[in-house]
C-alpha cells in the first residue's frame, strides 16, 4: 500500500519557557524550524493553515511556505487550508504557482470553505453567500488548474475573457479540498475531480467510511479523476504515553474551551480527553507505538493514500512540538509502514 504522511499546523500561539505567550512573529519563526525538522526526518508533506484570529499566528501561509521552501529539499509544501471563499481564485493560483517555482515543484494546495468565519467580514464578503462563494470560486479555480486561457463568468466575481494567468507550473498544481463530513461537499469534490481531504477532529474514523465510499461512487458517476483519500487529524507524540498525554492536555483544553465558548460547547475535561485519545476518538496522542497503531488502523479502515497529523494544538511548547515532529518522522512513519505491510 502506497501512502504519504504529512504534518499540519495552524500556527497556534504557544508559551515559552517562562510560561508567557510567544509573539506571533516568534511563533512563525518556530514553524519554519519545525518544517526544517520535518524535512530532515523524511515527512512527506508540511501544511500551514490560514486563520485571522488571535489564537493563530499565520494569516498568509504562502509567505511562511516560501521561506520553508528555501530551507528544505524534499518535503512537499501546502496549506491546511486556504479559505478560497474569501480569497480570489486567480491570486490563489498565482501565489501557489509561484511557491511551486520556488520549491522546485513541491507545492500543493488544500482549499476549504473555512470553519472559522473571521475572513469574511475582514475582506468584505457576506456570510449569506457562504455556499455560493465557494462553489463559484472553486469552479473558477478548477479552470485555472488547466493553465490555459480562461473564459469564465459568475455572480461572485468579475468575469474573465480569455485570461492567461502566470506563472505556469512545471507539472501542474496538486489540489485537495478539505471536507468536514457533509455528503454534498464530498460529491462536489468528486464532481470537480479533485483530491478529498477529510478533516476528522472528533469521533471514530470508521464513521467517515461512508464519505470515502460516496466519493468513489461519485467519481465513477461523473467520470472524473479519482485521487487518493487523505485525512487530517490532531495529535502529539512523546517518548512515552504519559509524557505525551501530560504535555498535550493543556493545549487541547485551552483550544477547545476558547472555541467552545463561541460555539456553545461544554468545557473540556480529562474524561473527554481520555475518550478522544482512545479507539473511539480522533486524537493521535501518545508514544510512537500507540500513535503508529492508531494511524495504521485509520489508514486500513478508510483505505487512505495520505495521513496528515495536526501536530500543533493550543499552547504546546515549541520544544515539545519539535520532539513530536522528530518522532513522527523517525519512528511513527516507519512503524506504520511496517504494520501496513504486515497486513497486506
mmCIF file of C-alpha atoms in Angstrom:
data_model
loop_
_atom_site.group_PDB
_atom_site.id
_atom_site.type_symbol
_atom_site.label_atom_id
_atom_site.label_comp_id
_atom_site.label_asym_id
_atom_site.label_seq_id
_atom_site.Cartn_x
_atom_site.Cartn_y
_atom_site.Cartn_z
ATOM 1 C CA UNK A 1 0.000 0.000 0.000
ATOM 2 C CA UNK A 2 1.429 3.372 -1.065
ATOM 3 C CA UNK A 3 0.768 6.095 1.490
ATOM 4 C CA UNK A 4 2.116 9.543 2.256
ATOM 5 C CA UNK A 5 2.486 11.085 5.707
ATOM 6 C CA UNK A 6 2.160 14.767 6.453
ATOM 7 C CA UNK A 7 2.164 17.273 9.301
ATOM 8 C CA UNK A 8 -0.121 20.302 9.638
ATOM 9 C CA UNK A 9 -0.056 23.404 11.810
ATOM 10 C CA UNK A 10 -2.351 26.393 12.197
ATOM 11 C CA UNK A 11 0.456 28.368 13.839
ATOM 12 C CA UNK A 12 -1.070 28.185 17.305
ATOM 13 C CA UNK A 13 0.367 30.853 19.618
ATOM 14 C CA UNK A 14 2.449 28.909 22.135
ATOM 15 C CA UNK A 15 4.090 29.538 25.501
ATOM 16 C CA UNK A 16 7.788 29.973 26.081
ATOM 17 C CA UNK A 17 9.924 28.526 28.871
ATOM 18 C CA UNK A 18 8.785 31.336 31.180
ATOM 19 C CA UNK A 19 5.134 30.410 30.676
ATOM 20 C CA UNK A 20 4.337 33.589 28.780
ATOM 21 C CA UNK A 21 2.714 33.542 25.355
ATOM 22 C CA UNK A 22 5.132 33.991 22.490
ATOM 23 C CA UNK A 23 4.647 36.701 19.903
ATOM 24 C CA UNK A 24 3.086 35.857 16.571
ATOM 25 C CA UNK A 25 6.412 36.671 14.912
ATOM 26 C CA UNK A 26 8.336 34.181 17.072
ATOM 27 C CA UNK A 27 5.655 31.547 16.539
ATOM 28 C CA UNK A 28 6.053 31.925 12.769
ATOM 29 C CA UNK A 29 9.834 31.607 13.022
ATOM 30 C CA UNK A 30 9.342 28.472 15.094
ATOM 31 C CA UNK A 31 7.093 26.992 12.386
ATOM 32 C CA UNK A 32 9.955 27.325 9.915
ATOM 33 C CA UNK A 33 12.219 25.377 12.297
ATOM 34 C CA UNK A 34 9.545 22.717 12.724
ATOM 35 C CA UNK A 35 9.241 22.337 8.958
ATOM 36 C CA UNK A 36 13.006 22.002 8.611
ATOM 37 C CA UNK A 37 12.940 19.234 11.204
ATOM 38 C CA UNK A 38 10.083 17.506 9.367
ATOM 39 C CA UNK A 39 12.068 17.575 6.131
ATOM 40 C CA UNK A 40 15.168 16.179 7.828
ATOM 41 C CA UNK A 41 13.289 13.156 9.233
ATOM 42 C CA UNK A 42 11.550 12.193 6.000
ATOM 43 C CA UNK A 43 7.999 13.548 6.420
ATOM 44 C CA UNK A 44 6.284 13.771 3.007
ATOM 45 C CA UNK A 45 4.198 16.933 3.416
ATOM 46 C CA UNK A 46 4.046 20.057 5.584
ATOM 47 C CA UNK A 47 0.826 22.094 5.701
ATOM 48 C CA UNK A 48 0.258 25.558 7.166
ATOM 49 C CA UNK A 49 -3.289 26.747 7.805
ATOM 50 C CA UNK A 50 -4.794 30.196 7.216
ATOM 51 C CA UNK A 51 -6.562 31.989 10.082
ATOM 52 C CA UNK A 52 -7.356 35.558 11.043
ATOM 53 C CA UNK A 53 -7.791 35.461 14.810
ATOM 54 C CA UNK A 54 -5.769 35.957 17.971
ATOM 55 C CA UNK A 55 -5.020 32.275 18.739
ATOM 56 C CA UNK A 56 -3.168 31.680 15.454
ATOM 57 C CA UNK A 57 -0.121 33.439 14.031
ATOM 58 C CA UNK A 58 -0.461 32.628 10.335
ATOM 59 C CA UNK A 59 -2.717 34.731 8.122
ATOM 60 C CA UNK A 60 -0.548 34.421 4.983
ATOM 61 C CA UNK A 61 0.592 30.775 4.810
ATOM 62 C CA UNK A 62 2.171 31.126 1.366
ATOM 63 C CA UNK A 63 4.719 33.575 2.809
ATOM 64 C CA UNK A 64 5.680 31.104 5.514
ATOM 65 C CA UNK A 65 5.809 28.269 2.996
ATOM 66 C CA UNK A 66 8.040 30.274 0.659
ATOM 67 C CA UNK A 67 10.564 30.704 3.473
ATOM 68 C CA UNK A 68 10.339 26.993 4.254
ATOM 69 C CA UNK A 69 10.861 26.175 0.571
ATOM 70 C CA UNK A 70 14.243 27.886 0.660
ATOM 71 C CA UNK A 71 15.351 25.879 3.702
ATOM 72 C CA UNK A 72 14.146 22.396 2.763
ATOM 73 C CA UNK A 73 14.880 19.916 -0.012
ATOM 74 C CA UNK A 74 12.292 17.178 -0.328
ATOM 75 C CA UNK A 75 9.153 17.838 1.698
ATOM 76 C CA UNK A 76 6.029 18.900 -0.198
ATOM 77 C CA UNK A 77 4.509 22.188 0.944
ATOM 78 C CA UNK A 78 0.911 23.349 1.074
ATOM 79 C CA UNK A 79 -1.936 24.713 3.154
ATOM 80 C CA UNK A 80 -4.294 23.367 5.767
ATOM 81 C CA UNK A 81 -6.447 25.069 4.449
ATOM 82 C CA UNK A 82 -6.633 28.090 2.113
ATOM 83 C CA UNK A 83 -10.024 29.760 2.634
ATOM 84 C CA UNK A 84 -10.956 30.091 -1.028
ATOM 85 C CA UNK A 85 -14.389 31.598 -0.315
ATOM 86 C CA UNK A 86 -12.891 34.855 0.997
ATOM 87 C CA UNK A 87 -9.970 34.975 -1.430
ATOM 88 C CA UNK A 88 -9.590 35.420 -5.170
ATOM 89 C CA UNK A 89 -9.008 32.208 -7.168
ATOM 90 C CA UNK A 90 -6.648 33.913 -9.604
ATOM 91 C CA UNK A 91 -4.454 35.285 -6.830
ATOM 92 C CA UNK A 92 -4.523 31.945 -5.003
ATOM 93 C CA UNK A 93 -3.350 30.162 -8.131
ATOM 94 C CA UNK A 94 -0.646 32.766 -8.781
ATOM 95 C CA UNK A 95 0.671 32.523 -5.234
ATOM 96 C CA UNK A 96 0.845 28.747 -5.325
ATOM 97 C CA UNK A 97 2.337 28.526 -8.805
ATOM 98 C CA UNK A 98 4.997 30.954 -7.524
ATOM 99 C CA UNK A 99 5.554 28.714 -4.491
ATOM 100 C CA UNK A 100 5.815 25.781 -6.876
ATOM 101 C CA UNK A 101 8.607 27.559 -8.739
ATOM 102 C CA UNK A 102 10.458 28.482 -5.547
ATOM 103 C CA UNK A 103 10.191 24.923 -4.183
ATOM 104 C CA UNK A 104 11.134 23.244 -7.465
ATOM 105 C CA UNK A 105 7.726 21.632 -7.938
ATOM 106 C CA UNK A 106 6.855 20.788 -4.319
ATOM 107 C CA UNK A 107 3.759 22.986 -3.875
ATOM 108 C CA UNK A 108 0.201 21.830 -3.415
ATOM 109 C CA UNK A 109 -2.937 23.499 -2.113
ATOM 110 C CA UNK A 110 -5.758 22.376 0.171
ATOM 111 C CA UNK A 111 -8.838 24.535 -0.410
ATOM 112 C CA UNK A 112 -11.712 24.959 2.010
ATOM 113 C CA UNK A 113 -14.829 26.957 2.796
ATOM 114 C CA UNK A 114 -13.499 27.891 6.221
ATOM 115 C CA UNK A 115 -14.671 26.527 9.564
ATOM 116 C CA UNK A 116 -13.770 29.931 11.038
ATOM 117 C CA UNK A 117 -15.568 32.908 9.523
ATOM 118 C CA UNK A 118 -13.355 35.876 10.509
ATOM 119 C CA UNK A 119 -12.003 36.274 6.976
ATOM 120 C CA UNK A 120 -15.449 37.015 5.512
ATOM 121 C CA UNK A 121 -16.115 40.395 7.168
ATOM 122 C CA UNK A 122 -12.384 41.163 7.130
ATOM 123 C CA UNK A 123 -12.292 41.038 3.332
ATOM 124 C CA UNK A 124 -15.796 42.341 2.726
ATOM 125 C CA UNK A 125 -17.769 39.164 1.999
ATOM 126 C CA UNK A 126 -21.326 38.470 3.090
ATOM 127 C CA UNK A 127 -21.776 35.270 5.088
ATOM 128 C CA UNK A 128 -25.153 34.833 3.448
ATOM 129 C CA UNK A 129 -23.165 33.983 0.298
ATOM 130 C CA UNK A 130 -21.109 31.324 2.112
ATOM 131 C CA UNK A 131 -22.068 28.414 -0.170
ATOM 132 C CA UNK A 132 -22.274 30.338 -3.440
ATOM 133 C CA UNK A 133 -18.878 31.945 -2.896
ATOM 134 C CA UNK A 134 -17.136 28.617 -2.511
ATOM 135 C CA UNK A 135 -18.980 26.885 -5.336
ATOM 136 C CA UNK A 136 -18.258 29.579 -7.897
ATOM 137 C CA UNK A 137 -14.685 30.219 -6.823
ATOM 138 C CA UNK A 138 -13.886 26.513 -6.806
ATOM 139 C CA UNK A 139 -15.353 26.234 -10.310
ATOM 140 C CA UNK A 140 -13.022 29.021 -11.493
ATOM 141 C CA UNK A 141 -10.016 27.539 -9.692
ATOM 142 C CA UNK A 142 -10.548 24.210 -11.467
ATOM 143 C CA UNK A 143 -10.439 26.072 -14.784
ATOM 144 C CA UNK A 144 -7.223 27.822 -13.750
ATOM 145 C CA UNK A 145 -5.633 24.455 -12.951
ATOM 146 C CA UNK A 146 -5.692 23.682 -16.692
ATOM 147 C CA UNK A 147 -3.124 26.501 -17.099
ATOM 148 C CA UNK A 148 -4.691 27.679 -20.337
ATOM 149 C CA UNK A 149 -6.509 30.954 -21.152
ATOM 150 C CA UNK A 150 -9.733 31.056 -19.113
ATOM 151 C CA UNK A 151 -13.141 32.385 -20.040
ATOM 152 C CA UNK A 152 -15.495 32.330 -17.061
ATOM 153 C CA UNK A 153 -18.461 34.213 -15.657
ATOM 154 C CA UNK A 154 -20.320 34.132 -12.339
ATOM 155 C CA UNK A 155 -22.106 36.369 -9.858
ATOM 156 C CA UNK A 156 -19.473 36.339 -7.081
ATOM 157 C CA UNK A 157 -16.521 37.712 -9.045
ATOM 158 C CA UNK A 158 -15.765 39.718 -12.175
ATOM 159 C CA UNK A 159 -15.885 37.649 -15.368
ATOM 160 C CA UNK A 160 -12.779 36.597 -17.278
ATOM 161 C CA UNK A 161 -12.409 36.619 -21.038
ATOM 162 C CA UNK A 162 -9.535 34.574 -22.482
ATOM 163 C CA UNK A 163 -7.438 35.451 -19.408
ATOM 164 C CA UNK A 164 -3.981 33.953 -19.093
ATOM 165 C CA UNK A 165 -2.539 33.540 -15.597
ATOM 166 C CA UNK A 166 1.152 33.367 -14.677
ATOM 167 C CA UNK A 167 3.486 31.831 -13.717
ATOM 168 C CA UNK A 168 2.812 28.393 -15.100
ATOM 169 C CA UNK A 169 3.860 25.306 -13.143
ATOM 170 C CA UNK A 170 6.228 22.649 -14.412
ATOM 171 C CA UNK A 171 3.945 19.683 -13.701
ATOM 172 C CA UNK A 172 0.598 21.047 -12.506
ATOM 173 C CA UNK A 173 -0.607 22.016 -9.048
ATOM 174 C CA UNK A 174 -1.836 19.179 -6.855
ATOM 175 C CA UNK A 175 -5.135 20.300 -5.331
ATOM 176 C CA UNK A 176 -7.258 18.942 -2.483
ATOM 177 C CA UNK A 177 -10.474 20.149 -0.898
ATOM 178 C CA UNK A 178 -10.868 19.932 2.864
ATOM 179 C CA UNK A 179 -14.230 18.492 3.934
ATOM 180 C CA UNK A 180 -15.644 18.197 7.437
ATOM 181 C CA UNK A 181 -18.178 15.475 6.677
ATOM 182 C CA UNK A 182 -21.057 16.809 4.593
ATOM 183 C CA UNK A 183 -22.201 14.490 1.755
ATOM 184 C CA UNK A 184 -22.816 17.479 -0.526
ATOM 185 C CA UNK A 185 -19.225 18.622 -0.079
ATOM 186 C CA UNK A 186 -17.879 15.153 -0.876
ATOM 187 C CA UNK A 187 -19.930 14.988 -4.076
ATOM 188 C CA UNK A 188 -18.694 18.437 -5.105
ATOM 189 C CA UNK A 189 -15.060 17.376 -4.717
ATOM 190 C CA UNK A 190 -15.695 14.304 -6.854
ATOM 191 C CA UNK A 191 -17.542 16.340 -9.493
ATOM 192 C CA UNK A 192 -14.538 18.613 -9.920
ATOM 193 C CA UNK A 193 -12.074 15.705 -9.996
ATOM 194 C CA UNK A 194 -10.042 16.945 -7.020
ATOM 195 C CA UNK A 195 -8.494 15.198 -4.027
ATOM 196 C CA UNK A 196 -10.612 14.664 -0.902
ATOM 197 C CA UNK A 197 -9.101 15.686 2.436
ATOM 198 C CA UNK A 198 -11.302 14.579 5.345
ATOM 199 C CA UNK A 199 -10.877 16.680 8.484
ATOM 200 C CA UNK A 200 -11.584 14.206 11.282
ATOM 201 C CA UNK A 201 -11.429 16.077 14.577
ATOM 202 C CA UNK A 202 -13.970 14.086 16.571
ATOM 203 C CA UNK A 203 -15.317 10.564 16.854
ATOM 204 C CA UNK A 204 -14.046 7.288 15.394
ATOM 205 C CA UNK A 205 -12.517 7.284 11.926
ATOM 206 C CA UNK A 206 -14.815 4.458 10.868
ATOM 207 C CA UNK A 207 -17.843 6.739 10.705
ATOM 208 C CA UNK A 208 -16.195 8.518 7.753
ATOM 209 C CA UNK A 209 -16.093 5.360 5.642
ATOM 210 C CA UNK A 210 -19.456 6.348 4.174
ATOM 211 C CA UNK A 211 -17.874 9.501 2.751
ATOM 212 C CA UNK A 212 -14.967 7.586 1.246
ATOM 213 C CA UNK A 213 -17.417 5.244 -0.473
ATOM 214 C CA UNK A 214 -19.558 8.189 -1.595
ATOM 215 C CA UNK A 215 -16.500 9.868 -3.116
ATOM 216 C CA UNK A 216 -15.597 6.775 -5.133
ATOM 217 C CA UNK A 217 -19.188 6.260 -6.305
ATOM 218 C CA UNK A 218 -19.462 9.904 -7.275
ATOM 219 C CA UNK A 219 -16.193 9.885 -9.211
ATOM 220 C CA UNK A 220 -17.413 6.858 -11.150
ATOM 221 C CA UNK A 221 -20.774 8.543 -11.809
ATOM 222 C CA UNK A 222 -19.232 11.824 -13.026
ATOM 223 C CA UNK A 223 -16.409 10.116 -14.920
ATOM 224 C CA UNK A 224 -13.847 12.394 -13.251
ATOM 225 C CA UNK A 225 -10.361 11.596 -11.991
ATOM 226 C CA UNK A 226 -10.084 9.605 -8.758
ATOM 227 C CA UNK A 227 -7.400 10.618 -6.259
ATOM 228 C CA UNK A 228 -6.117 9.065 -3.019
ATOM 229 C CA UNK A 229 -8.168 9.904 0.068
ATOM 230 C CA UNK A 230 -6.428 11.914 2.788
ATOM 231 C CA UNK A 231 -7.227 12.510 6.462
ATOM 232 C CA UNK A 232 -6.236 15.426 8.691
ATOM 233 C CA UNK A 233 -6.473 14.793 12.467
ATOM 234 C CA UNK A 234 -4.879 16.289 15.606
ATOM 235 C CA UNK A 235 -2.151 14.534 17.573
ATOM 236 C CA UNK A 236 1.005 14.744 19.636
ATOM 237 C CA UNK A 237 3.862 12.293 20.148
ATOM 238 C CA UNK A 238 6.346 11.977 23.001
ATOM 239 C CA UNK A 239 8.677 9.228 24.171
ATOM 240 C CA UNK A 240 6.043 7.743 26.494
ATOM 241 C CA UNK A 241 2.257 7.780 26.643
ATOM 242 C CA UNK A 242 2.200 9.605 29.974
ATOM 243 C CA UNK A 243 4.591 12.280 28.745
ATOM 244 C CA UNK A 244 2.550 12.838 25.598
ATOM 245 C CA UNK A 245 -0.760 12.974 27.466
ATOM 246 C CA UNK A 246 0.517 15.368 30.102
ATOM 247 C CA UNK A 247 2.097 17.715 27.548
ATOM 248 C CA UNK A 248 -0.853 17.711 25.170
ATOM 249 C CA UNK A 249 -3.809 18.018 27.526
ATOM 250 C CA UNK A 250 -3.488 21.685 28.434
ATOM 251 C CA UNK A 251 -3.221 22.686 24.781
ATOM 252 C CA UNK A 252 -6.301 20.728 23.757
ATOM 253 C CA UNK A 253 -8.184 22.035 26.790
ATOM 254 C CA UNK A 254 -7.278 25.663 26.036
ATOM 255 C CA UNK A 255 -8.180 25.456 22.356
ATOM 256 C CA UNK A 256 -11.427 23.537 22.888
ATOM 257 C CA UNK A 257 -12.574 25.910 25.621
ATOM 258 C CA UNK A 258 -11.712 29.028 23.602
ATOM 259 C CA UNK A 259 -13.591 27.871 20.523
ATOM 260 C CA UNK A 260 -16.236 26.170 22.638
ATOM 261 C CA UNK A 261 -17.242 29.437 24.290
ATOM 262 C CA UNK A 262 -18.060 30.790 20.824
ATOM 263 C CA UNK A 263 -19.885 27.692 19.646
ATOM 264 C CA UNK A 264 -21.700 26.548 22.763
ATOM 265 C CA UNK A 265 -19.556 23.500 23.561
ATOM 266 C CA UNK A 266 -19.300 22.179 27.141
ATOM 267 C CA UNK A 267 -15.992 22.722 28.988
ATOM 268 C CA UNK A 268 -13.244 20.261 28.029
ATOM 269 C CA UNK A 269 -12.300 17.643 30.604
ATOM 270 C CA UNK A 270 -9.787 14.892 31.321
ATOM 271 C CA UNK A 271 -12.527 12.322 30.752
ATOM 272 C CA UNK A 272 -13.251 13.763 27.306
ATOM 273 C CA UNK A 273 -9.522 13.777 26.533
ATOM 274 C CA UNK A 274 -9.133 10.119 27.525
ATOM 275 C CA UNK A 275 -12.016 9.214 25.232
ATOM 276 C CA UNK A 276 -10.547 11.257 22.387
ATOM 277 C CA UNK A 277 -7.151 9.545 22.557
ATOM 278 C CA UNK A 278 -8.757 6.085 22.628
ATOM 279 C CA UNK A 279 -10.068 3.978 19.717
ATOM 280 C CA UNK A 280 -13.348 5.919 19.630
ATOM 281 C CA UNK A 281 -11.672 9.337 19.418
ATOM 282 C CA UNK A 282 -9.889 11.386 16.778
ATOM 283 C CA UNK A 283 -6.742 12.373 18.713
ATOM 284 C CA UNK A 284 -3.461 10.613 17.897
ATOM 285 C CA UNK A 285 -1.659 11.270 21.169
ATOM 286 C CA UNK A 286 0.855 9.004 22.860
ATOM 287 C CA UNK A 287 4.093 7.137 22.373
ATOM 288 C CA UNK A 288 5.319 6.200 18.881
ATOM 289 C CA UNK A 289 3.932 2.674 19.247
ATOM 290 C CA UNK A 290 0.466 3.865 20.283
ATOM 291 C CA UNK A 291 0.198 6.559 17.631
ATOM 292 C CA UNK A 292 1.536 4.301 14.872
ATOM 293 C CA UNK A 293 -1.005 1.608 15.697
ATOM 294 C CA UNK A 294 -3.893 4.070 15.642
ATOM 295 C CA UNK A 295 -2.781 5.633 12.358
ATOM 296 C CA UNK A 296 -2.413 2.195 10.774
ATOM 297 C CA UNK A 297 -5.948 1.312 11.858
ATOM 298 C CA UNK A 298 -7.311 4.538 10.353
ATOM 299 C CA UNK A 299 -5.435 4.015 7.090
ATOM 300 C CA UNK A 300 -6.766 0.462 6.828
ATOM 301 C CA UNK A 301 -10.341 1.365 7.788
ATOM 302 C CA UNK A 302 -10.625 4.200 5.287
ATOM 303 C CA UNK A 303 -8.277 2.982 2.560
ATOM 304 C CA UNK A 304 -6.200 6.153 2.750
ATOM 305 C CA UNK A 305 -3.469 7.416 0.483
ATOM 306 C CA UNK A 306 -2.304 10.070 2.956
ATOM 307 C CA UNK A 307 -2.497 10.808 6.669
ATOM 308 C CA UNK A 308 -1.712 14.296 7.974
ATOM 309 C CA UNK A 309 -1.314 14.849 11.708
ATOM 310 C CA UNK A 310 -2.027 18.340 13.022
ATOM 311 C CA UNK A 311 0.860 18.401 15.464
ATOM 312 C CA UNK A 312 0.226 21.865 16.958
ATOM 313 C CA UNK A 313 -2.746 22.478 19.225
ATOM 314 C CA UNK A 314 -3.112 25.285 21.720
ATOM 315 C CA UNK A 315 -0.170 26.365 23.844
ATOM 316 C CA UNK A 316 2.001 23.250 23.462
ATOM 317 C CA UNK A 317 5.647 24.373 23.586
ATOM 318 C CA UNK A 318 7.935 24.692 20.577
ATOM 319 C CA UNK A 319 10.350 22.192 22.138
ATOM 320 C CA UNK A 320 7.595 19.608 22.630
ATOM 321 C CA UNK A 321 6.423 20.093 19.040
ATOM 322 C CA UNK A 322 9.952 19.712 17.698
ATOM 323 C CA UNK A 323 10.253 16.383 19.517
ATOM 324 C CA UNK A 324 6.833 15.328 18.252
ATOM 325 C CA UNK A 325 7.841 16.137 14.667
ATOM 326 C CA UNK A 326 11.077 14.197 15.071
ATOM 327 C CA UNK A 327 9.343 11.120 16.497
ATOM 328 C CA UNK A 328 6.655 11.240 13.810
ATOM 329 C CA UNK A 329 9.228 11.078 11.040
ATOM 330 C CA UNK A 330 11.864 8.839 12.584
ATOM 331 C CA UNK A 331 9.709 6.341 14.482
ATOM 332 C CA UNK A 332 5.984 6.593 13.764
ATOM 333 C CA UNK A 333 6.081 6.617 9.961
ATOM 334 C CA UNK A 334 8.387 3.575 9.670
ATOM 335 C CA UNK A 335 6.246 1.671 12.190
ATOM 336 C CA UNK A 336 3.031 2.477 10.335
ATOM 337 C CA UNK A 337 4.565 1.347 7.050
ATOM 338 C CA UNK A 338 5.625 -1.944 8.662
ATOM 339 C CA UNK A 339 2.215 -2.506 10.247
ATOM 340 C CA UNK A 340 0.525 -1.929 6.896
ATOM 341 C CA UNK A 341 2.968 -4.187 5.070
ATOM 342 C CA UNK A 342 2.321 -6.961 7.598
ATOM 343 C CA UNK A 343 -1.431 -6.657 6.934
ATOM 344 C CA UNK A 344 -1.143 -6.959 3.160
#
